[in-house]
mmCIF file of N, CA, C and O in Angstrom:
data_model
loop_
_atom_site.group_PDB
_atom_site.id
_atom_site.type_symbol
_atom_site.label_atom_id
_atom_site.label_comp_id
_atom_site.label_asym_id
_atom_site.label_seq_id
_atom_site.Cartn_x
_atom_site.Cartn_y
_atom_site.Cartn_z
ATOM 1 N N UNK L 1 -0.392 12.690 9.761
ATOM 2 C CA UNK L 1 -1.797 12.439 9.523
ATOM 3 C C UNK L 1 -2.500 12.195 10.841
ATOM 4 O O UNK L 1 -1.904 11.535 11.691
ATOM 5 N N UNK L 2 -3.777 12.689 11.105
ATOM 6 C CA UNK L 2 -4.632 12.329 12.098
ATOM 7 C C UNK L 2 -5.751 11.510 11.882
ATOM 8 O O UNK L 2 -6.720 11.827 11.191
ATOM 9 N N UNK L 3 -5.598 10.417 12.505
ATOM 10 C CA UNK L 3 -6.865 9.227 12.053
ATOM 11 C C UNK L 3 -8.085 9.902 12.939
ATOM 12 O O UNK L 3 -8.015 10.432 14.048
ATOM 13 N N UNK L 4 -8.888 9.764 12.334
ATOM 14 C CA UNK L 4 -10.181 11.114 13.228
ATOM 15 C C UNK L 4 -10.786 10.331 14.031
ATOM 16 O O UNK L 4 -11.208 10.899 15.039
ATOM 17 N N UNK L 5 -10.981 9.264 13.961
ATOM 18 C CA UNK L 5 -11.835 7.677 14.534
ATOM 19 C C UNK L 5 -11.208 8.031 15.765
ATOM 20 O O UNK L 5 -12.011 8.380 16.630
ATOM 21 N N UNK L 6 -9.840 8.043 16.141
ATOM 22 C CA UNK L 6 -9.933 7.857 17.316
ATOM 23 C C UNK L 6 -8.391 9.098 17.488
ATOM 24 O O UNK L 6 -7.306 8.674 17.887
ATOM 25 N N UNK L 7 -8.534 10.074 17.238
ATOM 26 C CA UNK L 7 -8.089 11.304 17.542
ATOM 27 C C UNK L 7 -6.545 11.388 17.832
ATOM 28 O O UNK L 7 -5.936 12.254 18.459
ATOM 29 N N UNK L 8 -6.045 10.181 17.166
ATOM 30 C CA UNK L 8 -4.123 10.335 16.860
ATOM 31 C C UNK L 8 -3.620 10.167 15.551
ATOM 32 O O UNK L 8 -4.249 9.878 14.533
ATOM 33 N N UNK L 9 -2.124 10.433 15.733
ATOM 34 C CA UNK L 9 -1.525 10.899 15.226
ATOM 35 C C UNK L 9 -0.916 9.380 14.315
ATOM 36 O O UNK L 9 -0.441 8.473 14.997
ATOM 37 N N UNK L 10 -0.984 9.230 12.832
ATOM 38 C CA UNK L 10 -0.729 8.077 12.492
ATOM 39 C C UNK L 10 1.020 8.309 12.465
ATOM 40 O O UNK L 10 1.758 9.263 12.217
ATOM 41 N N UNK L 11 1.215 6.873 12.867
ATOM 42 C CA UNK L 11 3.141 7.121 12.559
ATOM 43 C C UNK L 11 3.613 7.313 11.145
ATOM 44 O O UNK L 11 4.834 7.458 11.215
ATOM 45 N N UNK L 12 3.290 7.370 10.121
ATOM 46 C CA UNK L 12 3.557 7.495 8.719
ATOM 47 C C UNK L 12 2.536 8.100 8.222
ATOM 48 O O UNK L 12 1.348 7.980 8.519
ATOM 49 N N UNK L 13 3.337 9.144 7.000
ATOM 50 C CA UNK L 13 2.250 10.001 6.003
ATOM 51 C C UNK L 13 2.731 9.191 4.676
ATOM 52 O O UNK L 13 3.879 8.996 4.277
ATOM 53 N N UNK L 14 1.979 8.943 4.341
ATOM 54 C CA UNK L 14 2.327 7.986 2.617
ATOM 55 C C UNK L 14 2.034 9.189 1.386
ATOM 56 O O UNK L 14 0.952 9.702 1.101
ATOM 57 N N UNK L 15 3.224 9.413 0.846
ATOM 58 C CA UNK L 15 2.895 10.260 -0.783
ATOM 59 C C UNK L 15 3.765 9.439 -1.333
ATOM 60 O O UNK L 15 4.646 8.654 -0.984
ATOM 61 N N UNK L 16 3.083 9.991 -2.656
ATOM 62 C CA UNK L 16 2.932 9.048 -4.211
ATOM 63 C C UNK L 16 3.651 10.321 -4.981
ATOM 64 O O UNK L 16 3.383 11.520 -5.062
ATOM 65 N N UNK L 17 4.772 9.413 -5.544
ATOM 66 C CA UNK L 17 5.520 10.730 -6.376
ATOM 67 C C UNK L 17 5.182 10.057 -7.672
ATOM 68 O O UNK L 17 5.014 8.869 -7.947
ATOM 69 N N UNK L 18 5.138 10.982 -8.278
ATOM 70 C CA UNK L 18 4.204 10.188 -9.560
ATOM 71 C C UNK L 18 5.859 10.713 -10.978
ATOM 72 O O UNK L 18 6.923 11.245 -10.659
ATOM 73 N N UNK L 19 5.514 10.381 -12.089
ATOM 74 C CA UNK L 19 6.583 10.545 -13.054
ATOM 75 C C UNK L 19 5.802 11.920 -13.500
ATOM 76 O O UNK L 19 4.599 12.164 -13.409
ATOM 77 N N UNK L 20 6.955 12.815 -14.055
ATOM 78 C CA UNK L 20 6.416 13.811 -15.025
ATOM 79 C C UNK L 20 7.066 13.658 -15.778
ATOM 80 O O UNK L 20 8.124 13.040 -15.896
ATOM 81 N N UNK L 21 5.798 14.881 -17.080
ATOM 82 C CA UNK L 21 6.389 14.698 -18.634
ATOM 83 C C UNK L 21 7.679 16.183 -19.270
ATOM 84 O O UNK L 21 7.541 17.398 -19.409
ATOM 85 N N UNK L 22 8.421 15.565 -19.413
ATOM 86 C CA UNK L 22 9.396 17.167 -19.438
ATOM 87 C C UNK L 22 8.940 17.311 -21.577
ATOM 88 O O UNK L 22 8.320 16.655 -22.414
ATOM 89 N N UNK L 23 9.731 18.559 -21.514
ATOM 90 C CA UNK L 23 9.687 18.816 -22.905
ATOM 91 C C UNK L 23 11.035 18.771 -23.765
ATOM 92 O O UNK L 23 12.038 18.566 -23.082
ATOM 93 N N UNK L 24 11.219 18.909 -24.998
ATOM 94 C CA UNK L 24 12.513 19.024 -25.204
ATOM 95 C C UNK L 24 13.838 18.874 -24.768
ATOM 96 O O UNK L 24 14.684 19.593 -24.237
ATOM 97 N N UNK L 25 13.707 17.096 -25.365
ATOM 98 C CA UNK L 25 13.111 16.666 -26.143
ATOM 99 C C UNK L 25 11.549 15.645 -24.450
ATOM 100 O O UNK L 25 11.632 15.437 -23.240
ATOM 101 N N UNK L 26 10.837 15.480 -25.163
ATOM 102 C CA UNK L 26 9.447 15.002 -24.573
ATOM 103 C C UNK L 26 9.944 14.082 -23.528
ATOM 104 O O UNK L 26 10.798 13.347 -24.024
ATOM 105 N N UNK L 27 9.758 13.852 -22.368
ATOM 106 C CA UNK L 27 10.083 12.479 -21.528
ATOM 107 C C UNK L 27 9.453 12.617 -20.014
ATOM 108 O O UNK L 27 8.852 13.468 -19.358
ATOM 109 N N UNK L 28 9.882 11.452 -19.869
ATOM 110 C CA UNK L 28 9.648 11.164 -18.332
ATOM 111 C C UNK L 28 10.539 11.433 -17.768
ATOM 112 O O UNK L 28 11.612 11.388 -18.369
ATOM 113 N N UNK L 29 10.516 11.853 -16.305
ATOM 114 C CA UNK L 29 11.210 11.689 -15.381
ATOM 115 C C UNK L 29 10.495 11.893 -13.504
ATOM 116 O O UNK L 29 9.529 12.488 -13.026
ATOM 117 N N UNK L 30 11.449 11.158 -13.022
ATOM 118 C CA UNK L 30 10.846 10.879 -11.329
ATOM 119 C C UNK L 30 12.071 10.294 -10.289
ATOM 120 O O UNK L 30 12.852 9.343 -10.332
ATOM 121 N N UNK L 31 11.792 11.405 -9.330
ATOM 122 C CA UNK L 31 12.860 11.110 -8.616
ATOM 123 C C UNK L 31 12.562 10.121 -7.568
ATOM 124 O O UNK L 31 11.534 10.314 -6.920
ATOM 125 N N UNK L 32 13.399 8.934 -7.248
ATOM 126 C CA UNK L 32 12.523 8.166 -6.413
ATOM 127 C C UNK L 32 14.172 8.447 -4.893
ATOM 128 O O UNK L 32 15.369 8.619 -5.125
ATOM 129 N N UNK L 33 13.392 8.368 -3.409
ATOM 130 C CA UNK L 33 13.903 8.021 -2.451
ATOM 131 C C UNK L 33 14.094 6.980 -1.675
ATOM 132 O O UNK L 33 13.248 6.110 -1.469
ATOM 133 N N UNK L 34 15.546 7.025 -1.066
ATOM 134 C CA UNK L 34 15.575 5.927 -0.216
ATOM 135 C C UNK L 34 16.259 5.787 1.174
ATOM 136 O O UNK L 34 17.030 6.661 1.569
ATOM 137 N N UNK L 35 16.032 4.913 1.760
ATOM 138 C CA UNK L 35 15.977 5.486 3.321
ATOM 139 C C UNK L 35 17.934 4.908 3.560
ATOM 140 O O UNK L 35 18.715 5.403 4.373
ATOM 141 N N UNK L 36 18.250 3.741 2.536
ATOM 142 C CA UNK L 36 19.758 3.498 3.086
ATOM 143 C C UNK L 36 20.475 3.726 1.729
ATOM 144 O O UNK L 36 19.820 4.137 0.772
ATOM 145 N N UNK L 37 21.402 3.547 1.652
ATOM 146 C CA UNK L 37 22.695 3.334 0.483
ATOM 147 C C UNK L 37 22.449 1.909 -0.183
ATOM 148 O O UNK L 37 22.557 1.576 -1.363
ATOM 149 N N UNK L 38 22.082 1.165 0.950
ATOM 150 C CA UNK L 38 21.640 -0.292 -0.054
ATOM 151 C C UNK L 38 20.746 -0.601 -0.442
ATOM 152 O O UNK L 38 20.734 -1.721 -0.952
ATOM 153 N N UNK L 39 19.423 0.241 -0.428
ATOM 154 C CA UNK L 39 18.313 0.226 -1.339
ATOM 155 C C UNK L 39 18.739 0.944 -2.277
ATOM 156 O O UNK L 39 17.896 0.690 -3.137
ATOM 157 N N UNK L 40 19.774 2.001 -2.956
ATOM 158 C CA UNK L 40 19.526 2.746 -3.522
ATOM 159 C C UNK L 40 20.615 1.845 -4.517
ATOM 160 O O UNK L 40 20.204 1.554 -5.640
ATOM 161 N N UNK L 41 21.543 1.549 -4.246
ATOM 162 C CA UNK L 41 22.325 -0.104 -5.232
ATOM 163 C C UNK L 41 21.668 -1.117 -5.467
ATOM 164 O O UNK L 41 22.027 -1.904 -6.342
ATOM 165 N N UNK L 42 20.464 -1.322 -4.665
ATOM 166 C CA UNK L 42 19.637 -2.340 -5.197
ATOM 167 C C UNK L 42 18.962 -2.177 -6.367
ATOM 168 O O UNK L 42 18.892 -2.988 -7.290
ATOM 169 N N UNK L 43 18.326 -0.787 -6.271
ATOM 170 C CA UNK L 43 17.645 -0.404 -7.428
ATOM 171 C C UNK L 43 18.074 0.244 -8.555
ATOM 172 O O UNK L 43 17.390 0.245 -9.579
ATOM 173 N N UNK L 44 19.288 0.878 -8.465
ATOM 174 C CA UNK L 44 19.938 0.886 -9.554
ATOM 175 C C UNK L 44 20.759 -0.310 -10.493
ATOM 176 O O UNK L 44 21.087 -0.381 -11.677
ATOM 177 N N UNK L 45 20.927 -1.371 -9.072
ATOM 178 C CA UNK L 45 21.506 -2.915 -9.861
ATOM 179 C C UNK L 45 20.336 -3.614 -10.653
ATOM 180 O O UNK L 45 20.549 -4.504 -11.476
ATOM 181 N N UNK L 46 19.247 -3.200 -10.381
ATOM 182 C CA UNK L 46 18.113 -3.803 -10.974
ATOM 183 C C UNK L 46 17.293 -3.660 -12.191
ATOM 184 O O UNK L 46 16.776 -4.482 -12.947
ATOM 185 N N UNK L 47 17.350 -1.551 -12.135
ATOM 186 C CA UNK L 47 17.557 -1.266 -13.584
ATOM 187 C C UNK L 47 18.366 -1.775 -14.474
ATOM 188 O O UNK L 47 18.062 -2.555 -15.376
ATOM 189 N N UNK L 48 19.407 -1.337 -14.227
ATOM 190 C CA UNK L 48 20.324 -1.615 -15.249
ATOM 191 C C UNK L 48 20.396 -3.046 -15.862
ATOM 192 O O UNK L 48 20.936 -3.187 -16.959
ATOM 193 N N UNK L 49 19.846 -4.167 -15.164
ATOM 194 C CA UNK L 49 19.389 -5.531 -15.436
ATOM 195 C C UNK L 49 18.565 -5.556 -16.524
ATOM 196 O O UNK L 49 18.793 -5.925 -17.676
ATOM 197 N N UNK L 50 17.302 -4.997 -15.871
ATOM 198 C CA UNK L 50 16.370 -4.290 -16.678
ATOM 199 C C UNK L 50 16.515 -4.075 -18.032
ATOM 200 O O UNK L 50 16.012 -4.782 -18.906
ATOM 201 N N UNK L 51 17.254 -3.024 -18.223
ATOM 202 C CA UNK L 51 18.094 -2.496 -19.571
ATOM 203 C C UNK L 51 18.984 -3.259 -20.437
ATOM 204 O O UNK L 51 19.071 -3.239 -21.664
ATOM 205 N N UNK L 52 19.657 -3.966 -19.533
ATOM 206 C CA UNK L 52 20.429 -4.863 -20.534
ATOM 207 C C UNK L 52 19.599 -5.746 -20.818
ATOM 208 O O UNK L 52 19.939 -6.254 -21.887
ATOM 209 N N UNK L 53 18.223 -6.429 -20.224
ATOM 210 C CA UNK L 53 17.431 -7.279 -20.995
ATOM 211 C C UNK L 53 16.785 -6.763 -21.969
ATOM 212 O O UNK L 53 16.656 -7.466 -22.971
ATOM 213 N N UNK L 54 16.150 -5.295 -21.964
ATOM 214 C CA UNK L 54 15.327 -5.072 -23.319
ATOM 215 C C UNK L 54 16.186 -4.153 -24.462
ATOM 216 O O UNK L 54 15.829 -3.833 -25.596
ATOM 217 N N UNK L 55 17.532 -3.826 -23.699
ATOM 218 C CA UNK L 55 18.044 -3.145 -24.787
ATOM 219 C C UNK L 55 17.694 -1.460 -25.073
ATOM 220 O O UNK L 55 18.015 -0.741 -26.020
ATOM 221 N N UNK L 56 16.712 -1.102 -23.544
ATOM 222 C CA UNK L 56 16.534 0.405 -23.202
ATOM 223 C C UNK L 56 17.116 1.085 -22.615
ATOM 224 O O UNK L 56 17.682 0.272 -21.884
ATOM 225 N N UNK L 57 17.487 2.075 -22.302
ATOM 226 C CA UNK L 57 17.944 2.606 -21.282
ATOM 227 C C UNK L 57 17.910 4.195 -21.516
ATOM 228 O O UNK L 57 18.119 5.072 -22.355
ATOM 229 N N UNK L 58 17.429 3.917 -19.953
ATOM 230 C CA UNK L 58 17.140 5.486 -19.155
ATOM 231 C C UNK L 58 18.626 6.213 -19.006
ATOM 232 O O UNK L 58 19.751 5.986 -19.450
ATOM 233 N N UNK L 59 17.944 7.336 -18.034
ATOM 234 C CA UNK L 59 19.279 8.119 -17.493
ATOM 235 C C UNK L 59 18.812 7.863 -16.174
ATOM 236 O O UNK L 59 17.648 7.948 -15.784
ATOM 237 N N UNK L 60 20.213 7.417 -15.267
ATOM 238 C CA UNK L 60 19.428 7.717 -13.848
ATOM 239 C C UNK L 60 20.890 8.768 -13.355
ATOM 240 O O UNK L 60 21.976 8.951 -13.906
ATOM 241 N N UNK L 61 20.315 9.280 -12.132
ATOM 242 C CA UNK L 61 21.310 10.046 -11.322
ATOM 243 C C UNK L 61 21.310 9.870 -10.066
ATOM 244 O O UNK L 61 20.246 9.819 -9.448
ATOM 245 N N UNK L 62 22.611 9.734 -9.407
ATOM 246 C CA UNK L 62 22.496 9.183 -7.900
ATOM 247 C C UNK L 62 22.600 10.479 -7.622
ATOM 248 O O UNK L 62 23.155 11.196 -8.455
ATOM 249 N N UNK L 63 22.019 11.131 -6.223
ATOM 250 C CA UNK L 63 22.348 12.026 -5.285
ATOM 251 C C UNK L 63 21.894 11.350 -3.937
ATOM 252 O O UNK L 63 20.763 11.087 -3.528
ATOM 253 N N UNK L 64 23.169 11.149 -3.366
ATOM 254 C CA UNK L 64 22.808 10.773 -1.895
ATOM 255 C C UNK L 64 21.635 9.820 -2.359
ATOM 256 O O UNK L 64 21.607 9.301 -3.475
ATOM 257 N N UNK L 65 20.492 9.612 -1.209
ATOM 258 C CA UNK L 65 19.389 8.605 -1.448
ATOM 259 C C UNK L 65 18.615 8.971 -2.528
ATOM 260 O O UNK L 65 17.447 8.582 -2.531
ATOM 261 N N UNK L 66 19.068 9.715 -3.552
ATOM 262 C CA UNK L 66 17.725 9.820 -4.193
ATOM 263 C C UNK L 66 18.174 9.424 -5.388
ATOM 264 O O UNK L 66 19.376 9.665 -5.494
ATOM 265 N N UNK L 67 17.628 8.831 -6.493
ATOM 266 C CA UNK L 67 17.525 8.214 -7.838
ATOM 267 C C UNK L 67 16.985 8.981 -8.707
ATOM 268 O O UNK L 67 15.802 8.952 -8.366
ATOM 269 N N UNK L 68 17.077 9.836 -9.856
ATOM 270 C CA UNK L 68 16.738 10.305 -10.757
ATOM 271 C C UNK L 68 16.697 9.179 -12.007
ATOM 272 O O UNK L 68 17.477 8.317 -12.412
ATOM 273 N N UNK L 69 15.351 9.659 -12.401
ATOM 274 C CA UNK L 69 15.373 8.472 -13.880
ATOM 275 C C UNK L 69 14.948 9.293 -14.775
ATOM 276 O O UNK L 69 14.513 10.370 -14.368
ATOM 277 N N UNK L 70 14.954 9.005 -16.307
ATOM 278 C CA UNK L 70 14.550 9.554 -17.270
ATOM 279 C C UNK L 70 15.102 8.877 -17.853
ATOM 280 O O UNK L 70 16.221 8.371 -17.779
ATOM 281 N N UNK L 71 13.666 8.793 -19.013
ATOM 282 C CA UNK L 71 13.800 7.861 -20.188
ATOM 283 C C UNK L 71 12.524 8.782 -21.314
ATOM 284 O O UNK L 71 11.423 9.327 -21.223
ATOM 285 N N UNK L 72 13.711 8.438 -22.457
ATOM 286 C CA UNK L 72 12.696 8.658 -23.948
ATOM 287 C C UNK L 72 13.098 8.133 -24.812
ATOM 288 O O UNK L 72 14.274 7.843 -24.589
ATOM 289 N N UNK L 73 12.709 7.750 -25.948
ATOM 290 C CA UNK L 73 13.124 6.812 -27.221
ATOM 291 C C UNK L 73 13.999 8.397 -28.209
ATOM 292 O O UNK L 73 13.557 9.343 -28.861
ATOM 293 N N UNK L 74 15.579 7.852 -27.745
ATOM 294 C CA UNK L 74 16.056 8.971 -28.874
ATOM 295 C C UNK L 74 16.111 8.669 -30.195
ATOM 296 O O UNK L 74 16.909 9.346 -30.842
ATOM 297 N N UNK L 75 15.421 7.754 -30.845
ATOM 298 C CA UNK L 75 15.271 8.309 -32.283
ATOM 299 C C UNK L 75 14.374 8.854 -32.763
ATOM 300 O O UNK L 75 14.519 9.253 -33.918
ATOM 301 N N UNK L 76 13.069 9.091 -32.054
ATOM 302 C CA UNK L 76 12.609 9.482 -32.525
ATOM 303 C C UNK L 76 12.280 11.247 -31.338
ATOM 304 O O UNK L 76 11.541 12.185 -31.636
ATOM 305 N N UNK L 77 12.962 11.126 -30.333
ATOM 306 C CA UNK L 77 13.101 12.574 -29.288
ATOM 307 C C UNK L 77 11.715 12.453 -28.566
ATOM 308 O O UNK L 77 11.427 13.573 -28.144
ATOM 309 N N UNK L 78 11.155 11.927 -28.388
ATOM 310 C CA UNK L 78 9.889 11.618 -27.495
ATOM 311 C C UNK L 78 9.514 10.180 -27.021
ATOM 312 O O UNK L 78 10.044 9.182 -27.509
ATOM 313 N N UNK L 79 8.254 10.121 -25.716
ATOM 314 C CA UNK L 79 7.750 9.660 -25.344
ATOM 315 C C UNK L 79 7.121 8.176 -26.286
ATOM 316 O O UNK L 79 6.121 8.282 -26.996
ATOM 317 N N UNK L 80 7.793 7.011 -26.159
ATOM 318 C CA UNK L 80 7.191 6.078 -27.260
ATOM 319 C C UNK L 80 6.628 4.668 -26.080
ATOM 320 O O UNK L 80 6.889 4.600 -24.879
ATOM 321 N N UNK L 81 6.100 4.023 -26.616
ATOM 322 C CA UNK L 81 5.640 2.297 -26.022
ATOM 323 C C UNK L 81 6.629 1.927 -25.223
ATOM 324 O O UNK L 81 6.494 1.761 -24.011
ATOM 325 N N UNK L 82 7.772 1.763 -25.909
ATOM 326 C CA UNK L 82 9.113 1.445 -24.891
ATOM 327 C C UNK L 82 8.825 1.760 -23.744
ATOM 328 O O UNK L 82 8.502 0.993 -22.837
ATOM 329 N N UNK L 83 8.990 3.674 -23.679
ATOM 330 C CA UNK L 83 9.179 4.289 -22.722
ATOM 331 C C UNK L 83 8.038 4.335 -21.306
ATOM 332 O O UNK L 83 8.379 4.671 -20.172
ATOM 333 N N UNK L 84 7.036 4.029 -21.600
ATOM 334 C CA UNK L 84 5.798 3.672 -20.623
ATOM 335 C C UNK L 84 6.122 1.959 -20.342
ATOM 336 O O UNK L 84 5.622 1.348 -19.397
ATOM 337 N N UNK L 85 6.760 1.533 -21.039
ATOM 338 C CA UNK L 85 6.879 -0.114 -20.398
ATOM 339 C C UNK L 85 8.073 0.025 -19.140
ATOM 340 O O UNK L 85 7.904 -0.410 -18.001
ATOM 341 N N UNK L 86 9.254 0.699 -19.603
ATOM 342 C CA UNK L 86 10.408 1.170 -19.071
ATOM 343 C C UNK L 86 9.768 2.157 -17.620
ATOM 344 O O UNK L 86 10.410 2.019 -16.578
ATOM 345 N N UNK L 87 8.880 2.845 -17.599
ATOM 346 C CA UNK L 87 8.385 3.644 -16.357
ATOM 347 C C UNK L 87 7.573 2.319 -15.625
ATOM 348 O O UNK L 87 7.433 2.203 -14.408
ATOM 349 N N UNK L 88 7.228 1.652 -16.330
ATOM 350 C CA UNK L 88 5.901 0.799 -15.105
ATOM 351 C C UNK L 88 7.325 0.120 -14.707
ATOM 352 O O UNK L 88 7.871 0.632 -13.729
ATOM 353 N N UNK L 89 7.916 -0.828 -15.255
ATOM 354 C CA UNK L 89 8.849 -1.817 -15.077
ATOM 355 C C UNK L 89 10.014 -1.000 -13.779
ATOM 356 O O UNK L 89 10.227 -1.700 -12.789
ATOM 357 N N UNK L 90 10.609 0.206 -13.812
ATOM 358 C CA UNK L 90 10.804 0.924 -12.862
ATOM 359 C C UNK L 90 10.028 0.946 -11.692
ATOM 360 O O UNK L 90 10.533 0.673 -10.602
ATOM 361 N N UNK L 91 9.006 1.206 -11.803
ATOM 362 C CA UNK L 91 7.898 1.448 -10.531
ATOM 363 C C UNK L 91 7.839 0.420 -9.574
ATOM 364 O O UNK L 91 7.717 0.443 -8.349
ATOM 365 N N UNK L 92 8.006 -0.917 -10.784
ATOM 366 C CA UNK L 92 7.082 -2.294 -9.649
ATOM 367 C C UNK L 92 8.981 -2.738 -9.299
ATOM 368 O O UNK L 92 9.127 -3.875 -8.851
ATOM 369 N N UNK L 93 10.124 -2.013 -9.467
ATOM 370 C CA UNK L 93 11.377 -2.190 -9.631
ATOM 371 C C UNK L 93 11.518 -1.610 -7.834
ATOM 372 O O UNK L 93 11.804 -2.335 -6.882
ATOM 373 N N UNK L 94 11.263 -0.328 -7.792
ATOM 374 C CA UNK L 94 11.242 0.752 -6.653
ATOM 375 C C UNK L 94 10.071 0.099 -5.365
ATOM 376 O O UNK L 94 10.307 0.310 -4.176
ATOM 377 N N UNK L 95 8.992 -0.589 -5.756
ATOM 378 C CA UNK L 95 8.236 -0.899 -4.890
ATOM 379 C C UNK L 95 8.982 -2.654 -4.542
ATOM 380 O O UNK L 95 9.042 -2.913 -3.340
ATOM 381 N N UNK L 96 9.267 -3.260 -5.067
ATOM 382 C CA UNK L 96 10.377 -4.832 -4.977
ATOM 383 C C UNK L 96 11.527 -4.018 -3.623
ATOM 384 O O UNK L 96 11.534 -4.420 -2.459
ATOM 385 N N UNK L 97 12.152 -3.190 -3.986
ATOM 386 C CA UNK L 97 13.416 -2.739 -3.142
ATOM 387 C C UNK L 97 12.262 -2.190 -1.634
ATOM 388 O O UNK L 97 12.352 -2.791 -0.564
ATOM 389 N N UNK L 98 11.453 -1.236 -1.787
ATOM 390 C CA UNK L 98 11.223 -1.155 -0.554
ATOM 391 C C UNK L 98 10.185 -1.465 -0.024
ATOM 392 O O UNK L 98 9.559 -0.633 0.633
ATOM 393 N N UNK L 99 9.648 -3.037 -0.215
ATOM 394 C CA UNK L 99 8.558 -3.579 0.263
ATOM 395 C C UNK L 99 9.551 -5.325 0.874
ATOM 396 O O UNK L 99 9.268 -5.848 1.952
ATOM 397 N N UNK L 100 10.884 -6.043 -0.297
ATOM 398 C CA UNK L 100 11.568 -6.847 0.294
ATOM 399 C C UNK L 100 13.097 -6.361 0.499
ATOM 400 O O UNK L 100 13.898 -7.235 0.831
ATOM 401 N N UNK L 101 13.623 -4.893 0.311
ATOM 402 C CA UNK L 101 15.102 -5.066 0.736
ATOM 403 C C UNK L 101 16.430 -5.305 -0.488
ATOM 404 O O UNK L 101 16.661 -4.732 -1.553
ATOM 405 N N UNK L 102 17.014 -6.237 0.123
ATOM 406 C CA UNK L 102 17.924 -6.648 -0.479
ATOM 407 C C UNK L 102 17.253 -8.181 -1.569
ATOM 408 O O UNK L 102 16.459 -9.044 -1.194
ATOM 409 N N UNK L 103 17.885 -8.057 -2.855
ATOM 410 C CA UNK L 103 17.426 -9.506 -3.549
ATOM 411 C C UNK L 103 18.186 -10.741 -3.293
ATOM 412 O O UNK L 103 17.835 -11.801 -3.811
#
């Protein structure tokens, strides 16, 4: 990025990966990144916390730094209340790991 004010180069470009909606059956999913191996156990130790408190659970997938999630309510094969509580609760999950680290 170039800050125009005063004609350099900012050290960081910030993007927003947002969740998409897949089809068949209906859901979310979003791949989130991470810069070590121990953010990426943090946030999968945290879901899964997560899950065992409400009794939801996603799919996640490790590759190297990156986290795959997806979640949908399988009884009924789509997108339900759960599943938007389960995406925010993720989000402010992913922003906890790389705003303090380790818990």
């Amino acid at each position: 990025l170039i800050n125009e004010s005063f004609g350099t180069a900012l050290p960081v470009a910030v993007s927003e990966c947002s969740w998409e909606i897949h089809q068949s059956p209906e859901r979310f999913s979003r791949k989130f990144t991470f810069n070590t191996k121990q953010n990426v156990f943090d946030f999968v130790g945290e879901i899964l916390s997560y899950e065992k408190s409400t009794g939801h659970d996603g799919v996640l997938k490790i590759e190297g730094l990156d986290v795959t999630v997806e979640v949908y309510t399988h009884d009924v094969n789509k997108i339900t209340e759960l599943d938007q509580e389960y995406r925010k609760s993720v989000d402010n999950i992913y922003r906890d790991v790389l705003d303090f680290g380790r818990y």
